[in-house]
Amino acid sequence: MSTTSLPIPRVAADGAPDETARSIALAQPRGFCAGVRRAIGIVERALDLHGAPVYVRKEIVHNHHIVAELEKRGARFVDSEEEVPEGAVCVFSAHGVSPAVRTGAADRRLDVIDATCPLVAKVHQAALRYARDERTILLVGHADHEEVEGVRGEAPERTLVVESEEDVERLDLPADAPVAYLTQTTLSFDETARVVEALRRRFTDITGPAGSDICYASQNRQNAVKALARDNDLVLVVGSRNSSNSNRMVEVAREHGSAAHLVPDAGELDESWLTSVSRIGISSGASAPEVLVRGLVERLASLGWTDVQVDGGTAEDVVFSMPARLADPATGRVPRTPLADEAL
C-alpha cells in the first residue's frame, strides 16, 4: 500500500457524512525499528552459519511471535549465560548486557555475537565516560527493564535509577553535585522530558546526552499514534504484553482522546471493542512484525472494515550495519534474512 492521507469520509444520499462507513487507517511508521531488525537478523544468520542450537540470552526482542519463530528454527532462549553450554554460540539481546554478563560469558568460553542496539551501546559508552569523569549517573527509566539493568551494570556504584519527578526530589545529593543523566532508549523524548527538566532544576552541575542520541523509533511511533487518536474512534496497537513501547503507545492513544487496546495478534481481538466504532487506527510496536498487522487487518475485513489506507507520517530510513563475522564468505556481504525483513 502506498502512503496516502486518511480516507475521505463517504457521503450518504442526502449529502451528509456517512457515519456508518467503516475504515482503517494504518500508522506510518509502524513495526520493526532498525535495532530490532538487526537483532533478529543476527540470530537468523547465526543459525545459518553455525546451525542449531544457537543460544540467546533473554528474548532477542520483546515479541512472542518473533521468539516462537526463532525457536522453531533452533534458537534456544535462556535467562542467564550460565545456562549456555561451554563453548556454544550465544547471542546477546538488543537490550544489551552488563560487564558482569560479558565476564561470565568469557569464563564459559562462549562464542558471543552481540546484537545490542547501537543506540543502547551509545548509552553504555556514555555511562562509562561519565563514570570516568566521577559524576553520579542518573538513569531515567524503569528499574526492572533489561536495558536499564545492563546500563546500570557499567558503573553500579555511581548509578541511580530515576523513574519519576518524585524520585528526583528524593535524591540524597547536594544541588551542586556533579551529575549526568541518561535515558532508557525505549522511552520517547516526551516520556522523559519532565523528569529531565526536574533534574536540570535540581542540579547546577549537570550534563546529558545530545538530542541525536535519543531513540527515534519510540518517538516516531508515539507521534503517529497521537495522529490516529485524533481522527479515529478506536486505536489498536499490535504488540506483545511485555513490550514497554507497545504498552506506552496504547496509553498515549488514550491520553489523546481515543479508546485503545493492545492486540498481541488477530486472535486476541475482542469484538466487543468494535461496538459503535466506524473508524479504526492501527499501529504496532517497534518489535512487532508486519505479518501480525496484516493478520489483524484481515480479521477486521471479515467483520466489515474493508476500506484500508496508510496514514501520512514519518518515513524511517535508518539502517544499522551487521557484524562482519556474519558475512557470506563468497560475497563479503551479510545477506538479508526472511524474518528480519518481514516488515520491509
mmCIF file of C-alpha atoms in Angstrom:
data_model
loop_
_atom_site.group_PDB
_atom_site.id
_atom_site.type_symbol
_atom_site.label_atom_id
_atom_site.label_comp_id
_atom_site.label_asym_id
_atom_site.label_seq_id
_atom_site.Cartn_x
_atom_site.Cartn_y
_atom_site.Cartn_z
ATOM 1 C CA MET A 1 0.000 0.000 0.000
ATOM 2 C CA SER A 2 1.189 3.487 -0.742
ATOM 3 C CA THR A 3 1.285 6.315 1.765
ATOM 4 C CA THR A 4 -1.843 8.463 1.476
ATOM 5 C CA SER A 5 -3.934 10.730 3.614
ATOM 6 C CA LEU A 6 -6.677 9.352 5.798
ATOM 7 C CA PRO A 7 -9.727 8.013 3.917
ATOM 8 C CA ILE A 8 -12.162 10.633 2.632
ATOM 9 C CA PRO A 9 -15.469 10.150 4.524
ATOM 10 C CA ARG A 10 -18.181 8.536 2.476
ATOM 11 C CA VAL A 11 -21.251 10.656 1.808
ATOM 12 C CA ALA A 12 -24.846 9.490 2.141
ATOM 13 C CA ALA A 13 -27.555 10.221 -0.418
ATOM 14 C CA ASP A 14 -28.608 13.431 1.376
ATOM 15 C CA GLY A 15 -25.061 14.807 1.161
ATOM 16 C CA ALA A 16 -24.294 14.298 4.882
ATOM 17 C CA PRO A 17 -21.230 12.304 6.015
ATOM 18 C CA ASP A 18 -21.933 8.601 6.224
ATOM 19 C CA GLU A 19 -21.183 7.859 9.873
ATOM 20 C CA THR A 20 -21.591 4.110 9.284
ATOM 21 C CA ALA A 21 -18.686 3.911 6.820
ATOM 22 C CA ARG A 22 -16.063 1.549 8.220
ATOM 23 C CA SER A 23 -12.438 2.430 7.577
ATOM 24 C CA ILE A 24 -8.963 1.542 8.798
ATOM 25 C CA ALA A 25 -6.004 3.929 8.936
ATOM 26 C CA LEU A 26 -2.582 2.271 9.223
ATOM 27 C CA ALA A 27 0.065 4.314 11.019
ATOM 28 C CA GLN A 28 3.349 5.303 9.418
ATOM 29 C CA PRO A 29 5.844 4.268 10.731
ATOM 30 C CA ARG A 30 4.985 1.006 12.408
ATOM 31 C CA GLY A 31 6.737 -2.277 13.012
ATOM 32 C CA PHE A 32 10.436 -3.042 13.266
ATOM 33 C CA CYS A 33 12.883 -0.285 14.064
ATOM 34 C CA ALA A 34 16.453 -0.624 12.766
ATOM 35 C CA GLY A 35 17.780 -2.056 16.042
ATOM 36 C CA VAL A 36 15.115 -4.761 16.198
ATOM 37 C CA ARG A 37 15.583 -5.722 12.546
ATOM 38 C CA ARG A 38 19.340 -6.011 13.087
ATOM 39 C CA ALA A 39 18.937 -8.156 16.223
ATOM 40 C CA ILE A 40 16.544 -10.596 14.577
ATOM 41 C CA GLY A 41 18.768 -10.822 11.513
ATOM 42 C CA ILE A 42 21.770 -11.606 13.704
ATOM 43 C CA VAL A 43 20.039 -14.634 15.223
ATOM 44 C CA GLU A 44 18.892 -15.831 11.799
ATOM 45 C CA ARG A 45 22.401 -15.502 10.344
ATOM 46 C CA ALA A 46 23.949 -17.208 13.360
ATOM 47 C CA LEU A 47 21.631 -20.169 12.774
ATOM 48 C CA ASP A 48 22.539 -20.216 9.072
ATOM 49 C CA LEU A 49 26.270 -20.228 9.778
ATOM 50 C CA HIS A 50 26.506 -22.325 12.941
ATOM 51 C CA GLY A 51 23.392 -24.470 12.822
ATOM 52 C CA ALA A 52 21.090 -25.224 15.726
ATOM 53 C CA PRO A 53 21.165 -24.686 18.565
ATOM 54 C CA VAL A 54 22.152 -21.067 18.916
ATOM 55 C CA TYR A 55 21.602 -19.716 22.422
ATOM 56 C CA VAL A 56 20.094 -16.280 23.005
ATOM 57 C CA ARG A 57 20.395 -14.585 26.374
ATOM 58 C CA LYS A 58 16.914 -13.264 27.227
ATOM 59 C CA GLU A 59 14.381 -12.657 24.470
ATOM 60 C CA ILE A 60 16.122 -11.166 21.463
ATOM 61 C CA VAL A 61 13.275 -8.622 21.280
ATOM 62 C CA HIS A 62 10.005 -8.362 23.172
ATOM 63 C CA ASN A 63 7.623 -10.099 20.792
ATOM 64 C CA HIS A 64 6.111 -13.547 21.243
ATOM 65 C CA HIS A 65 5.777 -14.202 17.500
ATOM 66 C CA ILE A 66 9.443 -13.496 16.819
ATOM 67 C CA VAL A 67 10.604 -15.640 19.744
ATOM 68 C CA ALA A 68 8.375 -18.548 18.687
ATOM 69 C CA GLU A 69 9.559 -18.394 15.064
ATOM 70 C CA LEU A 70 13.218 -18.355 16.063
ATOM 71 C CA GLU A 71 12.648 -21.242 18.478
ATOM 72 C CA LYS A 72 11.249 -23.273 15.566
ATOM 73 C CA ARG A 73 14.473 -22.636 13.662
ATOM 74 C CA GLY A 74 16.700 -23.760 16.532
ATOM 75 C CA ALA A 75 17.239 -20.750 18.784
ATOM 76 C CA ARG A 76 17.282 -21.532 22.498
ATOM 77 C CA PHE A 77 16.339 -18.664 24.795
ATOM 78 C CA VAL A 78 17.894 -18.649 28.255
ATOM 79 C CA ASP A 79 17.708 -16.302 31.239
ATOM 80 C CA SER A 80 21.420 -16.398 32.011
ATOM 81 C CA GLU A 81 24.693 -17.031 30.230
ATOM 82 C CA GLU A 82 25.309 -19.686 32.887
ATOM 83 C CA GLU A 83 22.644 -21.844 31.182
ATOM 84 C CA VAL A 84 24.603 -21.917 27.925
ATOM 85 C CA PRO A 85 26.884 -24.942 27.379
ATOM 86 C CA GLU A 86 30.567 -24.068 27.474
ATOM 87 C CA GLY A 87 31.921 -23.002 24.110
ATOM 88 C CA ALA A 88 28.483 -22.637 22.489
ATOM 89 C CA VAL A 89 27.304 -19.733 20.318
ATOM 90 C CA CYS A 90 25.467 -17.143 22.423
ATOM 91 C CA VAL A 91 23.699 -14.008 21.162
ATOM 92 C CA PHE A 92 23.187 -11.037 23.474
ATOM 93 C CA SER A 93 19.789 -9.380 23.034
ATOM 94 C CA ALA A 94 19.092 -5.952 21.536
ATOM 95 C CA HIS A 95 18.651 -4.525 25.048
ATOM 96 C CA GLY A 96 22.320 -5.015 25.932
ATOM 97 C CA VAL A 97 24.073 -6.597 28.911
ATOM 98 C CA SER A 98 26.276 -5.534 31.807
ATOM 99 C CA PRO A 99 30.052 -6.092 32.031
ATOM 100 C CA ALA A 100 29.373 -8.832 34.589
ATOM 101 C CA VAL A 101 27.439 -10.788 31.968
ATOM 102 C CA ARG A 102 30.262 -10.366 29.466
ATOM 103 C CA THR A 103 32.732 -11.636 32.048
ATOM 104 C CA GLY A 104 30.520 -14.630 32.787
ATOM 105 C CA ALA A 105 30.312 -15.435 29.081
ATOM 106 C CA ALA A 106 34.098 -15.198 28.735
ATOM 107 C CA ASP A 107 34.582 -17.510 31.713
ATOM 108 C CA ARG A 108 32.453 -20.099 29.936
ATOM 109 C CA ARG A 109 34.352 -19.538 26.673
ATOM 110 C CA LEU A 110 31.131 -18.714 24.860
ATOM 111 C CA ASP A 111 31.251 -17.651 21.218
ATOM 112 C CA VAL A 112 29.400 -14.361 21.724
ATOM 113 C CA ILE A 113 27.607 -12.451 18.978
ATOM 114 C CA ASP A 114 26.455 -9.071 20.266
ATOM 115 C CA ALA A 115 23.036 -7.915 18.993
ATOM 116 C CA THR A 116 22.883 -4.862 21.278
ATOM 117 C CA CYS A 117 21.125 -1.990 19.520
ATOM 118 C CA PRO A 118 23.755 0.604 18.515
ATOM 119 C CA LEU A 119 21.731 3.304 20.289
ATOM 120 C CA VAL A 120 21.802 1.272 23.510
ATOM 121 C CA ALA A 121 25.550 0.759 23.040
ATOM 122 C CA LYS A 122 25.970 4.550 22.905
ATOM 123 C CA VAL A 123 24.236 4.820 26.284
ATOM 124 C CA HIS A 124 26.656 2.250 27.726
ATOM 125 C CA GLN A 125 29.599 4.226 26.363
ATOM 126 C CA ALA A 126 28.232 7.442 27.834
ATOM 127 C CA ALA A 127 27.820 5.779 31.246
ATOM 128 C CA LEU A 128 31.483 4.753 31.193
ATOM 129 C CA ARG A 129 32.538 8.260 30.169
ATOM 130 C CA TYR A 130 30.520 9.920 32.931
ATOM 131 C CA ALA A 131 31.860 7.423 35.476
ATOM 132 C CA ARG A 132 35.434 8.288 34.459
ATOM 133 C CA ASP A 133 34.540 11.958 34.997
ATOM 134 C CA GLU A 134 33.456 10.973 38.526
ATOM 135 C CA ARG A 135 29.880 12.076 38.011
ATOM 136 C CA THR A 136 26.859 10.442 39.612
ATOM 137 C CA ILE A 137 24.810 8.900 36.793
ATOM 138 C CA LEU A 138 21.056 9.442 36.992
ATOM 139 C CA LEU A 139 19.469 6.855 34.706
ATOM 140 C CA VAL A 140 15.925 7.831 33.708
ATOM 141 C CA GLY A 141 13.940 4.660 33.081
ATOM 142 C CA HIS A 142 12.254 1.631 34.600
ATOM 143 C CA ALA A 143 14.387 -0.148 37.197
ATOM 144 C CA ASP A 144 13.223 -3.623 36.155
ATOM 145 C CA HIS A 145 13.809 -3.142 32.426
ATOM 146 C CA GLU A 146 16.539 -5.292 30.874
ATOM 147 C CA GLU A 147 18.183 -2.289 29.204
ATOM 148 C CA VAL A 148 18.385 -0.352 32.469
ATOM 149 C CA GLU A 149 19.910 -3.352 34.240
ATOM 150 C CA GLY A 150 22.623 -3.539 31.600
ATOM 151 C CA VAL A 151 23.481 0.178 31.621
ATOM 152 C CA ARG A 152 23.487 0.337 35.419
ATOM 153 C CA GLY A 153 25.986 -2.512 35.438
ATOM 154 C CA GLU A 154 28.602 -0.303 33.732
ATOM 155 C CA ALA A 155 29.055 1.727 36.927
ATOM 156 C CA PRO A 156 26.748 0.309 39.607
ATOM 157 C CA GLU A 157 28.383 2.233 42.440
ATOM 158 C CA ARG A 158 27.733 5.532 40.638
ATOM 159 C CA THR A 159 24.324 4.923 39.052
ATOM 160 C CA LEU A 160 20.893 5.764 40.448
ATOM 161 C CA VAL A 161 17.682 4.915 38.592
ATOM 162 C CA VAL A 162 15.105 7.703 38.451
ATOM 163 C CA GLU A 163 11.587 6.869 37.303
ATOM 164 C CA SER A 164 9.585 9.992 38.214
ATOM 165 C CA GLU A 165 9.738 13.623 39.289
ATOM 166 C CA GLU A 166 9.099 12.408 42.834
ATOM 167 C CA ASP A 167 12.230 10.273 42.604
ATOM 168 C CA VAL A 168 14.182 13.406 41.691
ATOM 169 C CA GLU A 169 13.018 15.139 44.865
ATOM 170 C CA ARG A 170 14.036 12.137 46.958
ATOM 171 C CA LEU A 171 17.630 12.039 45.687
ATOM 172 C CA ASP A 172 20.058 12.419 48.582
ATOM 173 C CA LEU A 173 22.537 14.596 46.693
ATOM 174 C CA PRO A 174 23.544 18.244 47.135
ATOM 175 C CA ALA A 175 22.412 20.726 44.498
ATOM 176 C CA ASP A 176 25.975 21.293 43.286
ATOM 177 C CA ALA A 177 26.843 17.588 42.994
ATOM 178 C CA PRO A 178 28.406 16.719 39.612
ATOM 179 C CA VAL A 179 25.764 14.561 37.897
ATOM 180 C CA ALA A 180 24.909 13.271 34.444
ATOM 181 C CA TYR A 181 21.624 11.893 33.195
ATOM 182 C CA LEU A 182 20.956 9.141 30.686
ATOM 183 C CA THR A 183 17.624 7.826 29.430
ATOM 184 C CA GLN A 184 16.288 4.377 28.596
ATOM 185 C CA THR A 185 16.132 4.253 24.806
ATOM 186 C CA THR A 186 12.720 2.591 24.628
ATOM 187 C CA LEU A 187 11.228 5.698 26.220
ATOM 188 C CA SER A 188 10.371 8.647 23.980
ATOM 189 C CA PHE A 189 11.537 12.210 24.488
ATOM 190 C CA ASP A 190 8.001 13.072 25.642
ATOM 191 C CA GLU A 191 8.126 10.433 28.372
ATOM 192 C CA THR A 192 11.429 11.582 29.838
ATOM 193 C CA ALA A 193 11.144 15.350 29.312
ATOM 194 C CA ARG A 194 9.519 16.205 32.644
ATOM 195 C CA VAL A 195 11.936 14.090 34.670
ATOM 196 C CA VAL A 196 14.932 15.537 32.818
ATOM 197 C CA GLU A 197 13.628 19.064 33.378
ATOM 198 C CA ALA A 198 13.210 18.305 37.087
ATOM 199 C CA LEU A 199 16.822 17.102 37.188
ATOM 200 C CA ARG A 200 18.021 20.276 35.468
ATOM 201 C CA ARG A 201 16.137 22.406 38.008
ATOM 202 C CA ARG A 202 17.522 20.403 40.921
ATOM 203 C CA PHE A 203 21.226 20.304 39.972
ATOM 204 C CA THR A 204 23.566 23.110 38.923
ATOM 205 C CA ASP A 205 26.354 20.880 37.573
ATOM 206 C CA ILE A 206 24.517 18.536 35.218
ATOM 207 C CA THR A 207 25.212 17.187 31.764
ATOM 208 C CA GLY A 208 23.436 14.767 29.469
ATOM 209 C CA PRO A 209 23.337 13.236 26.008
ATOM 210 C CA ALA A 210 22.841 15.097 22.756
ATOM 211 C CA GLY A 211 19.355 15.039 21.296
ATOM 212 C CA SER A 212 20.608 12.841 18.463
ATOM 213 C CA ASP A 213 21.348 10.082 20.985
ATOM 214 C CA ILE A 214 17.668 9.626 21.833
ATOM 215 C CA CYS A 215 15.952 6.707 20.104
ATOM 216 C CA TYR A 216 13.960 7.915 17.120
ATOM 217 C CA ALA A 217 11.682 4.862 16.964
ATOM 218 C CA SER A 218 9.659 5.287 20.151
ATOM 219 C CA GLN A 219 9.075 8.981 19.459
ATOM 220 C CA ASN A 220 8.027 8.417 15.844
ATOM 221 C CA ARG A 221 5.555 5.695 16.774
ATOM 222 C CA GLN A 222 4.040 7.705 19.590
ATOM 223 C CA ASN A 223 3.632 10.722 17.306
ATOM 224 C CA ALA A 224 1.854 8.505 14.771
ATOM 225 C CA VAL A 225 -0.457 7.139 17.465
ATOM 226 C CA LYS A 226 -1.379 10.678 18.537
ATOM 227 C CA ALA A 227 -2.477 11.413 14.966
ATOM 228 C CA LEU A 228 -4.521 8.206 14.857
ATOM 229 C CA ALA A 229 -6.197 9.060 18.159
ATOM 230 C CA ARG A 230 -7.360 12.439 16.843
ATOM 231 C CA ASP A 231 -9.057 11.012 13.760
ATOM 232 C CA ASN A 232 -10.351 7.570 14.763
ATOM 233 C CA ASP A 233 -12.849 6.100 17.202
ATOM 234 C CA LEU A 234 -10.545 3.266 18.247
ATOM 235 C CA VAL A 235 -6.781 2.684 18.138
ATOM 236 C CA LEU A 236 -5.379 -0.848 18.121
ATOM 237 C CA VAL A 237 -1.671 -1.361 18.813
ATOM 238 C CA VAL A 238 -0.178 -4.660 17.694
ATOM 239 C CA GLY A 239 2.477 -5.776 20.153
ATOM 240 C CA SER A 240 3.327 -8.162 22.966
ATOM 241 C CA ARG A 241 2.209 -7.567 26.534
ATOM 242 C CA ASN A 242 5.813 -7.477 27.749
ATOM 243 C CA SER A 243 6.769 -4.749 25.248
ATOM 244 C CA SER A 244 7.083 -1.450 27.118
ATOM 245 C CA ASN A 245 6.951 0.672 23.959
ATOM 246 C CA SER A 246 3.778 -1.081 22.731
ATOM 247 C CA ASN A 247 2.021 -0.618 26.065
ATOM 248 C CA ARG A 248 3.043 3.025 26.140
ATOM 249 C CA MET A 249 1.556 3.565 22.665
ATOM 250 C CA VAL A 250 -1.808 2.390 23.986
ATOM 251 C CA GLU A 251 -1.533 4.830 26.884
ATOM 252 C CA VAL A 252 -0.639 7.682 24.517
ATOM 253 C CA ALA A 253 -3.680 6.990 22.337
ATOM 254 C CA ARG A 254 -5.955 7.061 25.372
ATOM 255 C CA GLU A 255 -4.358 10.255 26.638
ATOM 256 C CA HIS A 256 -5.186 11.862 23.290
ATOM 257 C CA GLY A 257 -8.859 11.014 23.361
ATOM 258 C CA SER A 258 -9.328 7.640 21.717
ATOM 259 C CA ALA A 259 -10.315 4.255 23.041
ATOM 260 C CA ALA A 260 -7.286 1.995 22.621
ATOM 261 C CA HIS A 261 -6.234 -1.599 23.190
ATOM 262 C CA LEU A 262 -3.123 -3.754 22.863
ATOM 263 C CA VAL A 263 -3.588 -6.673 20.448
ATOM 264 C CA PRO A 264 -0.846 -9.337 20.519
ATOM 265 C CA ASP A 265 -2.344 -10.927 17.386
ATOM 266 C CA ALA A 266 -5.615 -11.093 15.467
ATOM 267 C CA GLY A 267 -6.856 -13.993 17.558
ATOM 268 C CA GLU A 268 -6.971 -11.728 20.613
ATOM 269 C CA LEU A 269 -9.175 -9.064 19.039
ATOM 270 C CA ASP A 270 -12.244 -8.610 21.263
ATOM 271 C CA GLU A 271 -15.214 -7.889 19.022
ATOM 272 C CA SER A 272 -16.951 -6.038 21.849
ATOM 273 C CA TRP A 273 -14.384 -3.252 21.350
ATOM 274 C CA LEU A 274 -15.913 -2.608 17.923
ATOM 275 C CA THR A 275 -19.370 -1.641 19.116
ATOM 276 C CA SER A 276 -20.349 1.794 17.741
ATOM 277 C CA VAL A 277 -16.952 2.107 16.045
ATOM 278 C CA SER A 278 -16.624 3.151 12.406
ATOM 279 C CA ARG A 279 -13.018 4.382 12.127
ATOM 280 C CA ILE A 280 -10.120 2.268 13.444
ATOM 281 C CA GLY A 281 -6.468 3.302 13.585
ATOM 282 C CA ILE A 282 -3.816 0.571 13.699
ATOM 283 C CA SER A 283 -0.166 0.795 14.652
ATOM 284 C CA SER A 284 2.401 -1.603 16.064
ATOM 285 C CA GLY A 285 5.316 -1.623 18.458
ATOM 286 C CA ALA A 286 8.925 -1.468 17.310
ATOM 287 C CA SER A 287 9.344 -5.233 17.779
ATOM 288 C CA ALA A 288 6.065 -6.370 16.161
ATOM 289 C CA PRO A 289 6.363 -7.865 12.641
ATOM 290 C CA GLU A 290 4.157 -6.700 9.801
ATOM 291 C CA VAL A 291 2.638 -10.171 9.418
ATOM 292 C CA LEU A 292 0.738 -9.604 12.676
ATOM 293 C CA VAL A 293 -0.611 -6.283 11.409
ATOM 294 C CA ARG A 294 -1.759 -7.959 8.194
ATOM 295 C CA GLY A 295 -3.500 -10.639 10.218
ATOM 296 C CA LEU A 296 -5.391 -8.031 12.223
ATOM 297 C CA VAL A 297 -6.396 -6.133 9.072
ATOM 298 C CA GLU A 298 -7.683 -9.370 7.522
ATOM 299 C CA ARG A 299 -9.680 -10.171 10.655
ATOM 300 C CA LEU A 300 -11.256 -6.715 10.644
ATOM 301 C CA ALA A 301 -12.016 -7.026 6.920
ATOM 302 C CA SER A 302 -14.013 -10.162 7.667
ATOM 303 C CA LEU A 303 -16.038 -8.065 10.100
ATOM 304 C CA GLY A 304 -16.740 -5.254 7.636
ATOM 305 C CA TRP A 305 -13.728 -2.919 7.828
ATOM 306 C CA THR A 306 -12.559 -3.182 4.224
ATOM 307 C CA ASP A 307 -11.522 0.416 3.465
ATOM 308 C CA VAL A 308 -7.804 0.471 4.365
ATOM 309 C CA GLN A 309 -5.390 3.316 3.762
ATOM 310 C CA VAL A 310 -1.998 4.327 5.161
ATOM 311 C CA ASP A 311 -1.862 7.484 7.240
ATOM 312 C CA GLY A 312 0.820 10.038 6.476
ATOM 313 C CA GLY A 313 3.697 10.014 8.936
ATOM 314 C CA THR A 314 7.446 9.841 9.315
ATOM 315 C CA ALA A 315 9.366 7.596 6.943
ATOM 316 C CA GLU A 316 12.262 5.754 8.600
ATOM 317 C CA ASP A 317 15.387 5.020 6.574
ATOM 318 C CA VAL A 318 17.807 4.177 9.410
ATOM 319 C CA VAL A 319 19.872 1.023 8.834
ATOM 320 C CA PHE A 320 22.366 -0.423 11.328
ATOM 321 C CA SER A 321 25.239 -2.483 9.972
ATOM 322 C CA MET A 322 25.531 -6.169 10.790
ATOM 323 C CA PRO A 323 28.597 -7.777 12.417
ATOM 324 C CA ALA A 324 31.217 -8.504 9.773
ATOM 325 C CA ARG A 325 31.645 -12.073 11.043
ATOM 326 C CA LEU A 326 28.151 -12.888 9.717
ATOM 327 C CA ALA A 327 29.046 -12.062 6.120
ATOM 328 C CA ASP A 328 28.812 -14.616 3.328
ATOM 329 C CA PRO A 329 32.412 -15.737 2.661
ATOM 330 C CA ALA A 330 31.768 -15.738 -1.088
ATOM 331 C CA THR A 331 30.384 -12.193 -1.362
ATOM 332 C CA GLY A 332 31.715 -10.466 1.743
ATOM 333 C CA ARG A 333 28.195 -9.160 2.425
ATOM 334 C CA VAL A 334 25.681 -10.120 5.097
ATOM 335 C CA PRO A 335 22.630 -11.439 3.239
ATOM 336 C CA ARG A 336 19.140 -10.344 4.153
ATOM 337 C CA THR A 337 17.143 -12.786 6.260
ATOM 338 C CA PRO A 338 13.426 -13.602 5.907
ATOM 339 C CA LEU A 339 12.107 -12.946 9.404
ATOM 340 C CA ALA A 340 14.008 -9.689 9.889
ATOM 341 C CA ASP A 341 12.706 -8.446 6.537
ATOM 342 C CA GLU A 342 9.031 -9.235 7.188
ATOM 343 C CA ALA A 343 8.285 -5.563 7.808
ATOM 344 C CA LEU A 344 10.032 -4.280 4.656
#
